[in-house]
Short mmCIF file of C-alpha atoms and ligand atoms in Angstrom, two decimals:
data_model
loop_
_atom_site.label_atom_id
_atom_site.label_comp_id
_atom_site.label_asym_id
_atom_site.label_seq_id
_atom_site.Cartn_x
_atom_site.Cartn_y
_atom_site.Cartn_z
CA UNK F 1 223.12 258.25 89.26
CA UNK F 2 219.66 260.05 89.84
CA UNK F 3 219.62 263.19 87.62
CA UNK F 4 220.41 266.47 88.99
CA UNK F 5 217.68 269.06 88.77
CA UNK F 6 217.45 272.95 89.45
CA UNK F 7 214.70 274.50 90.50
CA UNK F 8 214.81 278.31 90.42
CA UNK F 9 211.15 279.40 91.38
CA UNK F 10 208.51 281.16 93.67
CA UNK F 11 207.85 279.69 97.17
CA UNK F 12 204.02 280.06 98.39
CA UNK F 13 201.86 279.30 101.27
CA UNK F 14 198.57 278.55 99.62
CA UNK F 15 195.40 279.21 101.74
CA UNK F 16 192.88 277.26 100.18
CA UNK F 17 188.88 277.31 100.11
CA UNK F 18 186.29 275.23 99.09
CA UNK F 19 183.47 276.88 97.46
CA UNK F 20 180.39 276.13 94.91
CA UNK F 21 181.35 279.11 93.00
CA UNK F 22 183.62 282.05 93.04
CA UNK F 23 182.26 285.53 94.74
CA UNK F 24 180.95 288.56 91.96
CA UNK F 25 182.39 291.63 92.67
CA UNK F 26 180.81 293.21 95.74
CA UNK F 27 179.44 289.39 96.91
CA UNK F 28 180.43 287.62 99.81
CA UNK F 29 180.24 283.39 99.11
CA UNK F 30 180.55 281.12 102.31
CA UNK F 31 183.00 278.40 101.59
CA UNK F 32 183.81 275.31 103.44
CA UNK F 33 187.40 273.76 104.57
CA UNK F 34 189.83 276.59 105.37
CA UNK F 35 193.47 274.67 104.89
CA UNK F 36 197.20 276.03 104.08
CA UNK F 37 199.21 273.60 101.59
CA UNK F 38 202.62 274.56 100.80
CA UNK F 39 202.79 275.60 97.03
CA UNK F 40 204.39 277.93 94.33
CA UNK F 41 204.74 276.69 90.85
CA UNK F 42 208.56 276.25 91.61
CA UNK F 43 208.29 274.67 95.18
CA UNK F 44 205.90 272.18 93.83
CA UNK F 45 208.25 270.97 90.86
CA UNK F 46 210.99 270.50 93.04
CA UNK F 47 208.91 268.64 95.35
CA UNK F 48 207.30 266.26 92.17
CA UNK F 49 211.15 266.09 91.18
CA UNK F 50 212.44 264.62 94.37
CA UNK F 51 209.47 262.42 94.91
CA UNK F 52 210.11 260.97 91.09
CA UNK F 53 213.14 260.35 92.39
CA UNK F 54 216.08 263.52 91.03
CA UNK F 55 218.45 265.03 93.54
CA UNK F 56 217.17 268.56 93.81
CA UNK F 57 217.99 271.81 94.59
CA UNK F 58 215.48 274.75 95.29
CA UNK F 59 216.55 278.42 94.34
CA UNK F 60 214.49 281.00 95.56
CA UNK F 61 212.99 283.34 98.15
CA UNK F 62 210.62 283.27 101.37
CA UNK F 63 210.21 286.06 103.90
CA UNK F 64 211.28 286.17 107.58
CA UNK F 65 207.54 285.60 108.77
CA UNK F 66 205.67 283.08 109.89
CA UNK F 67 205.45 281.22 106.50
CA UNK F 68 209.11 281.34 105.37
CA UNK F 69 210.69 278.61 107.65
CA UNK F 70 207.59 276.01 107.48
CA UNK F 71 208.02 276.18 103.64
CA UNK F 72 211.36 275.76 103.57
CA UNK F 73 211.28 273.03 106.33
CA UNK F 74 208.73 271.29 104.48
CA UNK F 75 210.85 271.08 101.12
CA UNK F 76 213.88 269.96 103.38
CA UNK F 77 211.84 266.89 104.39
CA UNK F 78 211.27 266.15 100.72
CA UNK F 79 214.84 265.96 100.86
CA UNK F 80 215.07 269.11 98.44
CA UNK F 81 218.80 270.76 99.18
CA UNK F 82 217.90 274.49 100.23
CA UNK F 83 221.10 275.73 100.67
CA UNK F 84 219.98 278.80 98.17
CA UNK F 85 216.77 279.26 99.63
CA UNK F 86 216.90 282.88 101.16
CA UNK F 87 215.05 283.94 103.92
CA UNK F 88 214.35 287.47 102.49
CA UNK F 89 214.47 290.95 105.15
CA UNK F 90 212.59 293.16 102.91
CA UNK F 91 209.50 290.88 102.03
CA UNK F 92 206.73 288.57 102.70
CA UNK F 93 207.07 284.90 101.53
CA UNK F 94 204.64 284.45 98.32
CA UNK F 95 200.84 283.33 99.27
CA UNK F 96 198.72 282.33 96.84
CA UNK F 97 194.60 282.57 97.63
CA UNK F 98 193.19 279.34 96.18
CA UNK F 99 189.08 278.51 95.43
CA UNK F 100 188.37 275.28 94.62
CA UNK F 101 185.10 274.50 92.72
CA UNK F 102 182.91 271.26 93.25
CA UNK F 103 184.80 270.17 90.31
CA UNK F 104 187.77 270.05 91.66
CA UNK F 105 189.19 273.38 89.28
CA UNK F 106 190.64 276.18 91.33
CA UNK F 107 191.14 279.85 90.72
CA UNK F 108 194.05 281.35 92.40
CA UNK F 109 195.73 284.81 93.38
CA UNK F 110 198.77 285.42 94.05
CA UNK F 111 201.08 287.71 96.01
CA UNK F 112 204.76 286.42 95.05
CA UNK F 113 206.31 288.55 97.88
CA UNK F 114 210.22 287.59 98.49
CA UNK F 115 209.89 285.46 94.80
CA UNK F 116 210.02 289.19 93.11
CA UNK F 117 213.46 289.25 94.75
CA UNK F 118 214.90 286.74 93.08
CA UNK F 119 217.34 287.86 90.77
CA UNK F 120 220.32 287.63 88.00
CA UNK F 121 222.39 288.04 91.31
CA UNK F 122 220.79 284.75 93.28
CA UNK F 123 221.55 283.13 89.40
CA UNK F 124 225.33 283.69 89.62
CA UNK F 125 225.45 282.59 93.03
CA UNK F 126 224.33 279.38 91.81
CA UNK F 127 226.37 279.34 88.75
CA UNK F 128 228.28 275.87 89.35
CA UNK F 129 225.20 274.53 90.66
CA UNK F 130 223.55 275.18 87.38
CA UNK F 131 226.85 274.14 85.29
CA UNK F 132 226.63 270.70 86.77
CA UNK F 133 222.73 270.00 86.44
CA UNK F 134 221.38 267.41 84.26
CA UNK F 135 218.41 270.35 83.90
CA UNK F 136 217.14 273.92 84.82
CA UNK F 137 213.01 274.31 85.86
CA UNK F 138 211.94 277.65 85.79
CA UNK F 139 208.38 279.39 86.03
CA UNK F 140 207.21 282.96 85.62
CA UNK F 141 206.56 283.61 89.34
CA UNK F 142 209.84 285.02 89.67
CA UNK F 143 211.24 288.19 87.48
CA UNK F 144 211.55 287.11 83.70
CA UNK F 145 214.75 289.25 83.67
CA UNK F 146 216.13 286.27 85.97
CA UNK F 147 214.62 283.41 83.86
CA UNK F 148 216.04 285.05 80.82
CA UNK F 149 219.38 285.66 82.67
CA UNK F 150 219.33 282.06 84.18
CA UNK F 151 218.37 280.30 80.81
CA UNK F 152 221.32 282.03 79.03
CA UNK F 153 223.79 280.58 81.79
CA UNK F 154 222.36 276.90 81.50
CA UNK F 155 222.38 277.06 77.48
CA UNK F 156 226.03 278.34 77.65
CA UNK F 157 226.86 275.16 79.65
CA UNK F 158 224.30 272.80 77.21
CA UNK F 159 222.15 272.15 80.18
CA UNK F 160 218.60 270.83 79.49
CA UNK F 161 216.44 274.29 79.98
CA UNK F 162 212.92 273.94 80.71
CA UNK F 163 210.70 276.76 81.33
CA UNK F 164 207.02 276.57 82.22
CA UNK F 165 205.61 279.49 81.24
CA UNK F 166 202.66 279.77 83.81
CA UNK F 167 201.02 281.80 85.42
CA UNK F 168 200.01 283.49 81.66
CA UNK F 169 202.03 286.45 81.35
CA UNK F 170 203.04 288.36 78.13
CA UNK F 171 206.87 288.12 77.83
CA UNK F 172 209.72 288.81 74.84
CA UNK F 173 209.69 286.46 72.06
CA UNK F 174 213.23 285.80 72.53
CA UNK F 175 212.94 284.43 75.92
CA UNK F 176 210.50 281.82 74.85
CA UNK F 177 213.57 280.48 72.29
CA UNK F 178 215.76 280.39 75.28
CA UNK F 179 215.03 276.94 76.66
CA UNK F 180 215.23 273.38 74.94
CA UNK F 181 211.52 272.87 76.04
CA UNK F 182 208.69 275.61 76.73
CA UNK F 183 205.85 274.14 78.43
CA UNK F 184 202.59 276.55 78.52
CA UNK F 185 198.69 275.53 79.41
CA UNK F 186 195.97 277.07 77.75
CA UNK F 187 195.61 280.27 79.04
CA UNK F 188 199.22 281.10 79.15
CA UNK F 189 199.69 279.87 75.43
CA UNK F 190 197.00 281.93 74.72
CA UNK F 191 198.19 285.08 76.73
CA UNK F 192 201.70 284.57 74.58
CA UNK F 193 200.64 283.74 70.91
CA UNK F 194 196.89 285.65 71.54
CA UNK F 195 195.02 281.97 70.07
CA UNK F 196 192.40 281.09 72.06
CA UNK F 197 192.91 276.92 72.99
CA UNK F 198 189.39 275.62 72.63
CA UNK F 199 190.04 272.47 70.80
CA UNK F 200 192.84 270.29 69.18
CA UNK F 201 192.75 272.08 66.10
CA UNK F 202 193.16 275.50 67.56
CA UNK F 203 196.18 273.72 69.86
CA UNK F 204 197.68 272.99 66.86
CA UNK F 205 197.39 276.62 64.91
CA UNK F 206 198.98 277.94 68.46
CA UNK F 207 201.96 275.01 68.41
CA UNK F 208 202.65 276.36 65.00
CA UNK F 209 203.09 280.16 65.86
CA UNK F 210 205.36 278.94 68.96
CA UNK F 211 207.54 277.30 65.88
CA UNK F 212 207.67 280.58 64.24
CA UNK F 213 208.86 282.54 66.92
CA UNK F 214 211.43 279.87 67.39
CA UNK F 215 210.48 277.76 70.30
CA UNK F 216 212.42 274.46 69.80
CA UNK F 217 210.19 272.06 71.67
CA UNK F 218 206.76 272.85 72.67
CA UNK F 219 204.91 270.87 74.87
CA UNK F 220 201.55 272.53 75.20
CA UNK F 221 199.35 271.22 78.52
CA UNK F 222 195.78 270.75 77.63
CA UNK F 223 194.50 269.61 81.20
CA UNK F 224 192.11 266.89 80.58
CA UNK F 225 192.60 266.68 76.70
CA UNK F 226 196.54 265.59 77.76
CA UNK F 227 199.64 267.53 76.16
CA UNK F 228 200.91 268.75 72.48
CA UNK F 229 204.51 268.13 71.55
CA UNK F 230 205.36 270.10 68.82
CA UNK F 231 208.82 270.91 66.99
CA UNK F 232 209.67 271.74 63.59
CA UNK F 233 207.73 269.06 60.98
CA UNK F 234 206.38 267.00 63.96
CA UNK F 235 203.23 267.73 65.87
CA UNK F 236 201.92 264.83 68.43
CA UNK F 237 199.23 264.55 70.59
CA UNK F 238 199.52 262.74 73.84
CA UNK F 239 196.01 261.87 75.59
CA UNK F 240 195.33 262.23 79.09
CA UNK F 241 194.63 259.46 81.07
CA UNK F 242 191.01 259.51 82.67
CA UNK F 243 190.82 260.22 86.27
CA UNK F 244 188.11 261.58 88.78
CA UNK F 245 189.80 264.80 90.31
CA UNK F 246 189.19 266.24 94.02
CA UNK F 247 192.00 269.19 93.35
CA UNK F 248 193.49 270.13 90.05
CA UNK F 249 195.97 272.80 91.77
CA UNK F 250 199.54 271.93 90.64
CA UNK F 251 198.59 269.64 88.48
CA UNK F 252 200.70 271.13 85.79
CA UNK F 253 203.56 271.60 88.10
CA UNK F 254 203.57 267.64 88.53
CA UNK F 255 203.26 267.67 84.77
CA UNK F 256 206.80 269.81 84.13
CA UNK F 257 208.98 268.13 86.77
CA UNK F 258 207.98 264.64 85.52
CA UNK F 259 208.81 265.78 82.26
CA UNK F 260 212.17 267.75 83.23
CA UNK F 261 213.09 264.18 85.04
CA UNK F 262 212.01 261.65 82.34
CA UNK F 263 214.25 264.09 79.73
CA UNK F 264 217.10 264.83 82.05
CA UNK F 265 217.50 260.88 82.35
CA UNK F 266 217.46 260.88 78.51
CA UNK F 267 214.18 259.43 77.91
CA UNK F 268 212.89 260.34 74.31
CA UNK F 269 210.27 263.25 74.63
CA UNK F 270 207.33 260.99 73.81
CA UNK F 271 207.74 258.96 76.55
CA UNK F 272 208.48 261.47 78.63
CA UNK F 273 205.14 263.04 78.21
CA UNK F 274 203.24 259.99 78.59
CA UNK F 275 204.96 259.94 82.21
CA UNK F 276 204.20 263.54 82.92
CA UNK F 277 200.61 262.72 81.74
CA UNK F 278 200.50 260.13 84.35
CA UNK F 279 202.15 262.47 87.43
CA UNK F 280 199.64 265.38 86.24
CA UNK F 281 196.61 262.72 86.60
CA UNK F 282 197.70 261.32 90.05
CA UNK F 283 198.65 264.83 91.36
CA UNK F 284 194.81 265.70 90.67
CA UNK F 285 193.66 262.94 93.41
CA UNK F 286 194.82 264.48 96.89
CA UNK F 287 194.24 268.15 98.29
CA UNK F 288 197.01 270.83 97.89
CA UNK F 289 199.43 271.45 95.97
CA UNK F 290 202.91 269.82 97.34
CA UNK F 291 201.21 267.43 99.52
CA UNK F 292 199.55 265.70 95.67
CA UNK F 293 202.99 265.50 94.32
CA UNK F 294 203.30 261.79 93.29
CA UNK F 295 206.05 259.57 93.95
CA UNK F 296 208.04 257.81 91.28
CA UNK F 297 206.45 253.99 92.65
CA UNK F 298 202.67 255.91 92.66
CA UNK F 299 203.32 256.96 88.90
CA UNK F 300 204.77 253.49 87.62
CA UNK F 301 202.33 251.34 89.18
CA UNK F 302 199.49 253.87 87.85
CA UNK F 303 200.94 253.10 84.13
CA UNK F 304 201.22 249.52 84.51
CA UNK F 305 197.72 249.38 85.46
CA UNK F 306 196.64 251.52 82.66
CA UNK F 307 198.67 249.00 80.56
CA UNK F 308 197.04 246.25 81.50
CA UNK F 309 193.72 247.66 81.92
O1 RIB B 401 200.54 276.20 90.16
C1 RIB B 401 199.55 275.95 91.30
C2 RIB B 401 200.59 277.00 92.15
O2 RIB B 401 200.51 278.18 91.75
C3 RIB B 401 199.94 277.35 93.67
O3 RIB B 401 200.59 276.42 94.39
C4 RIB B 401 200.15 278.47 93.79
O4 RIB B 401 201.04 278.57 95.19
C5 RIB B 401 200.37 279.21 92.78
O5 RIB B 401 201.93 279.71 92.37
#
């Protein structure tokens, strides 16, 4: 039986331009290659979970505008159940402006639109779905009170709860303790515990701070340095796989979804993070957010090649 994953989160249209560098204030920079890709941290994680073999349910909102229906159809084409994707009368579809530099790194500006209307009442409408899930995945592109409420519902029923703390936001410390796994990247971790992460020692210092705040399992994403796993009395570094990225957008989403799918299947954390590192690395080899999410076969082939090499 495939694991059942519920994702409550954002659904965005990504408007992407490649540029040599970001414009400074008052400056116009000429870029190239304008493209539209389906994105949003929630929807990206749902697509990744589905391609990695999970039965996946998306809970979120789009606008009743020209982006809304294509975004919903894209999710359906990936086999994701979208009965709880609401077309919101009162808000635009979430939209992200993304600039990719020549190294494949991105800068993102998000107008969350309808995602800001994902409410505790929306969570109530999927109470039974959450109860029956093997894992609940959430991010910070919907209101934090909704994330907290859904996490409480999932925890009350013993459902594995994973919170990806992106994008960077300050949040009430007790929200961080409502998940089984909290997974920020370096900038998100800095926003949450105030420690800039520049290397492994500073990552370990931040990890210890998260544990002091009551986080149960921290999986700190470190980009090309891999990730750091921290639990009470235990810190473990899992190095990244070396690749040549063309676009790193949504690498963290591929990682979190892969972690969720593997943990929901009962894989131990150390194996799950290695699989997640591979999914994250593979996602950087193609342009766009959802189009770059890898399949399970692709991740397994990649791991076999790396093991053999
Ligand atoms: O994590 C990448 C995503 O962040 C993009 O797809 C964009 O929509 C923003 O939500």
